[in-house]
Amino acid sequence: MTNSEIASVFDHVADLLDYQGGNVFRVRAYRNAAHTIGGLVEPLAAVRADANRALTDLDGIGDDLAGKIEELLDTGRLPLLEELKAQVPAAAFELMRVPGLGPKKVKQLVDALGIDSLEALEQACREKRVESVKGFGAKTQAAILDNIAFAKDPAHARMLWNDADSIVQDVLGWMRQCPEARQVEGAGSWRRGRETVGDLDVVVDSSATAAVMDHLERWHGMAAVLQRGDTKTSIRGPQDIQIDLRVVAEESFGAALQYFTGSKEHNVKLRSRARDRGLTINEYGVHRLNASADGHHTRGDTLAGRTEAEVYEAVGLPWIPPELREGGNELERAERRGLPTLIELADIRGDLHMHTTATDGEDTLADMVRAAIDRGLEYVAITDHGQRVTMARGLDRTRLLRQWDEIDRLNESLAADSMPPITVLKGIEVDMLEKGGLDLPDEILARADWVVASLHYGQQQPRDRITARIIEAIENPFVRVIGHPTGRLINRRPAYDVDINAVIEAAARTGTFLEINANPWRLDLDDRHAAAARKAGVPLVISTDAHSIRGLDVMRCGILQARRAGLEKGDVANTRSLADLRRLMAQKG
Ligand code: DGT
Ligand code: CA
Ligand code: CA
Ligand code: ZN
């Protein structure tokens, strides 16, 4: 079993225990374990196999949970989960997938109305029976209806890029060990860096097709062979994801990689461009089209196919980065040599949004900073939650000022230790209050090095209210950046209703930055909004919003989103040195 499968078993157990009204500490233990495991890069099987380490070294994993992990690794099953499933109505779990419906609310609905399916819940909402259940009401009922529609949409059942990536890395690593495989690359939406992916596509250069396919069938993640043909095979991998493998000859590898990277829309445009030039392009290469006497065309000489660059060159274009291949205006830009030089992970010099144990982070200030040094960052801003976020023990002025003293001392000791230079900025993530205003006074914010303002509460308010709250925050002279500006959670919750163009316009007018939150669930702003912000002259900030050391590693997801938006290094404020960033900040006011 993979880490994310084990994490999902523990999450499932937590939901079912919670549904039964189980002990809160027990529920929390399973949730925390799921969270820890879900964020682990290294496979649990490897931790277990290492004689020098124990599963119990992991945060929140005691003897009992370690035993359950071993059971899952050995048998793929957990008797506890099966017992719980037998005790809880089957529909309960389906209902818990509706955004905003947790185990407790689902239990109320099941008990009060006898709801036994998603359809029954939808029906009950339409017949206005839900609004009469204690604690529900008409507004909640309407929200549930919207959210059922959201949960039912197949577009919201796709795998997050970050989860897909760990499977892709695993399968590419395995296929590269195949002696008959010369080149092995991932293609499809994964390679284009989409937020979510439907299935995984792998292209292999080999002249021993059967041997390559056999090798894939021996991969530890292989669950079933779905289809096997002469050049293509599809298998079901971990978490039910489909993996399509194509084996091609060396002279076609670039053409196949290009073809299966897509997108379909990009390829359609590329093919039509080839036609205009008397060429034909497919997964085997670029060929000349010869007109024969009867007016038909026949395939002539092969012009390209070995590499992707050669394929694009054959139609008179420079190579186009996969993140831009969505069938927009990338061919025209390539034609006039106007493609952007896309930002890269190595361009990032600071991370300006992260949490510590002072609020809802898992690691201490000192540990977060040490991890940032390890990652080569030159500066970080510590931005724990303000006091409104009571769930996360948000900071009031006293605790915030105490944290800033701690940061002062840390900066002094870092300077004295002649470590690689890093500057820790005194920051805060203030909350935009439901009634307007922020949750900490200006006189405190004036003393911060960096202020992120986010909207976590009152997300159901109407469009003009939400927009006004955000613009008010933008107009605050001390607010530097708006955190996750639309609030969407991919597959879980749509964005709140906000006039994003008005937000961008206000940011441009005031010299306020907008965030691309790199968390794989958020990726907020998304590519289109980030492109619009860039066009309006608003500097973007790509931030991890890390709640743990490993949370710092999602920066690459934010980079992919920025690349799909066509952003260059210069468009992103935290690619600058701290001195240059400060100069840019000084333009606000
Ligand atoms: P996904 O898997 O839904 O996240 O999206 P993709 O883009 O990975 O789509 P997929 O896996 O169906 O196919 C991978 C690429 O292969 C796709 O972007 C373009 C190319 N392709 C596959 N089938 C066709 C087809 O029937 N016609 C054309 N023009 N291209 C295709
Ligand atoms: Ca795909
Ligand atoms: Ca596919
Ligand atoms: Zn945050």
PDB file of N, CA, C and O in Angstrom, residues 20 31 88 90 95 113 138 228 240 290 328 358 360 450 498:
ATOM      1  N   GLN A  20     -19.700   7.929  14.868  1.00  0.00           N
ATOM      2  CA  GLN A  20     -20.278   7.167  15.976  1.00  0.00           C
ATOM      3  C   GLN A  20     -20.237   7.927  17.291  1.00  0.00           C
ATOM      4  O   GLN A  20     -20.663   7.412  18.313  1.00  0.00           O
ATOM      5  N   ARG A  31      -6.737  11.145  12.649  1.00  0.00           N
ATOM      6  CA  ARG A  31      -6.616  12.263  11.701  1.00  0.00           C
ATOM      7  C   ARG A  31      -5.181  12.751  11.588  1.00  0.00           C
ATOM      8  O   ARG A  31      -4.673  12.976  10.504  1.00  0.00           O
ATOM      9  N   VAL A  88     -21.712   1.387  10.508  1.00  0.00           N
ATOM     10  CA  VAL A  88     -22.191   2.701  10.059  1.00  0.00           C
ATOM     11  C   VAL A  88     -22.902   2.526   8.715  1.00  0.00           C
ATOM     12  O   VAL A  88     -22.401   1.788   7.863  1.00  0.00           O
ATOM     13  N   ALA A  90     -23.891   2.622   4.999  1.00  0.00           N
ATOM     14  CA  ALA A  90     -22.975   2.801   3.874  1.00  0.00           C
ATOM     15  C   ALA A  90     -23.086   4.198   3.272  1.00  0.00           C
ATOM     16  O   ALA A  90     -22.100   4.773   2.808  1.00  0.00           O
ATOM     17  N   LEU A  95     -22.065  10.635   1.951  1.00  0.00           N
ATOM     18  CA  LEU A  95     -22.573  11.955   2.327  1.00  0.00           C
ATOM     19  C   LEU A  95     -21.461  12.841   2.892  1.00  0.00           C
ATOM     20  O   LEU A  95     -21.454  14.053   2.693  1.00  0.00           O
ATOM     21  N   LEU A 113     -33.822  12.360   9.323  1.00  0.00           N
ATOM     22  CA  LEU A 113     -34.605  12.240   8.089  1.00  0.00           C
ATOM     23  C   LEU A 113     -34.474  10.876   7.418  1.00  0.00           C
ATOM     24  O   LEU A 113     -35.070  10.642   6.371  1.00  0.00           O
ATOM     25  N   ALA A 138     -32.521  27.354   6.232  1.00  0.00           N
ATOM     26  CA  ALA A 138     -32.680  27.493   4.781  1.00  0.00           C
ATOM     27  C   ALA A 138     -31.354  27.750   4.058  1.00  0.00           C
ATOM     28  O   ALA A 138     -31.100  27.225   2.981  1.00  0.00           O
ATOM     29  N   ARG A 228      -4.037  -4.625 -23.227  1.00  0.00           N
ATOM     30  CA  ARG A 228      -2.676  -4.716 -23.751  1.00  0.00           C
ATOM     31  C   ARG A 228      -2.719  -4.874 -25.260  1.00  0.00           C
ATOM     32  O   ARG A 228      -3.342  -5.795 -25.785  1.00  0.00           O
ATOM     33  N   ASP A 240      -6.453   3.462  -7.831  1.00  0.00           N
ATOM     34  CA  ASP A 240      -7.313   3.303  -9.005  1.00  0.00           C
ATOM     35  C   ASP A 240      -6.931   4.175 -10.183  1.00  0.00           C
ATOM     36  O   ASP A 240      -7.709   4.308 -11.129  1.00  0.00           O
ATOM     37  N   ASN A 290       2.792  14.440 -50.075  1.00  0.00           N
ATOM     38  CA  ASN A 290       2.952  14.551 -51.527  1.00  0.00           C
ATOM     39  C   ASN A 290       1.591  14.463 -52.194  1.00  0.00           C
ATOM     40  O   ASN A 290       0.840  13.531 -51.952  1.00  0.00           O
ATOM     41  N   GLY A 328      -4.093  27.861 -26.368  1.00  0.00           N
ATOM     42  CA  GLY A 328      -4.395  29.294 -26.336  1.00  0.00           C
ATOM     43  C   GLY A 328      -3.642  29.970 -27.481  1.00  0.00           C
ATOM     44  O   GLY A 328      -3.726  29.527 -28.630  1.00  0.00           O
ATOM     45  N   ALA A 358       3.235  28.169  17.110  1.00  0.00           N
ATOM     46  CA  ALA A 358       2.547  29.242  17.839  1.00  0.00           C
ATOM     47  C   ALA A 358       1.061  29.249  17.486  1.00  0.00           C
ATOM     48  O   ALA A 358       0.219  29.607  18.314  1.00  0.00           O
ATOM     49  N   ASP A 360      -1.310  27.046  14.163  1.00  0.00           N
ATOM     50  CA  ASP A 360      -1.643  25.685  13.759  1.00  0.00           C
ATOM     51  C   ASP A 360      -0.551  24.955  12.984  1.00  0.00           C
ATOM     52  O   ASP A 360      -0.821  23.951  12.334  1.00  0.00           O
ATOM     53  N   TRP A 450       6.028  42.274   7.299  1.00  0.00           N
ATOM     54  CA  TRP A 450       5.298  41.651   6.192  1.00  0.00           C
ATOM     55  C   TRP A 450       3.921  41.235   6.682  1.00  0.00           C
ATOM     56  O   TRP A 450       3.820  40.517   7.678  1.00  0.00           O
ATOM     57  N   VAL A 498     -16.452  36.322  -5.491  1.00  0.00           N
ATOM     58  CA  VAL A 498     -15.660  37.554  -5.439  1.00  0.00           C
ATOM     59  C   VAL A 498     -15.455  38.095  -6.840  1.00  0.00           C
ATOM     60  O   VAL A 498     -15.302  37.336  -7.797  1.00  0.00           O
TER      61      VAL A 498
END
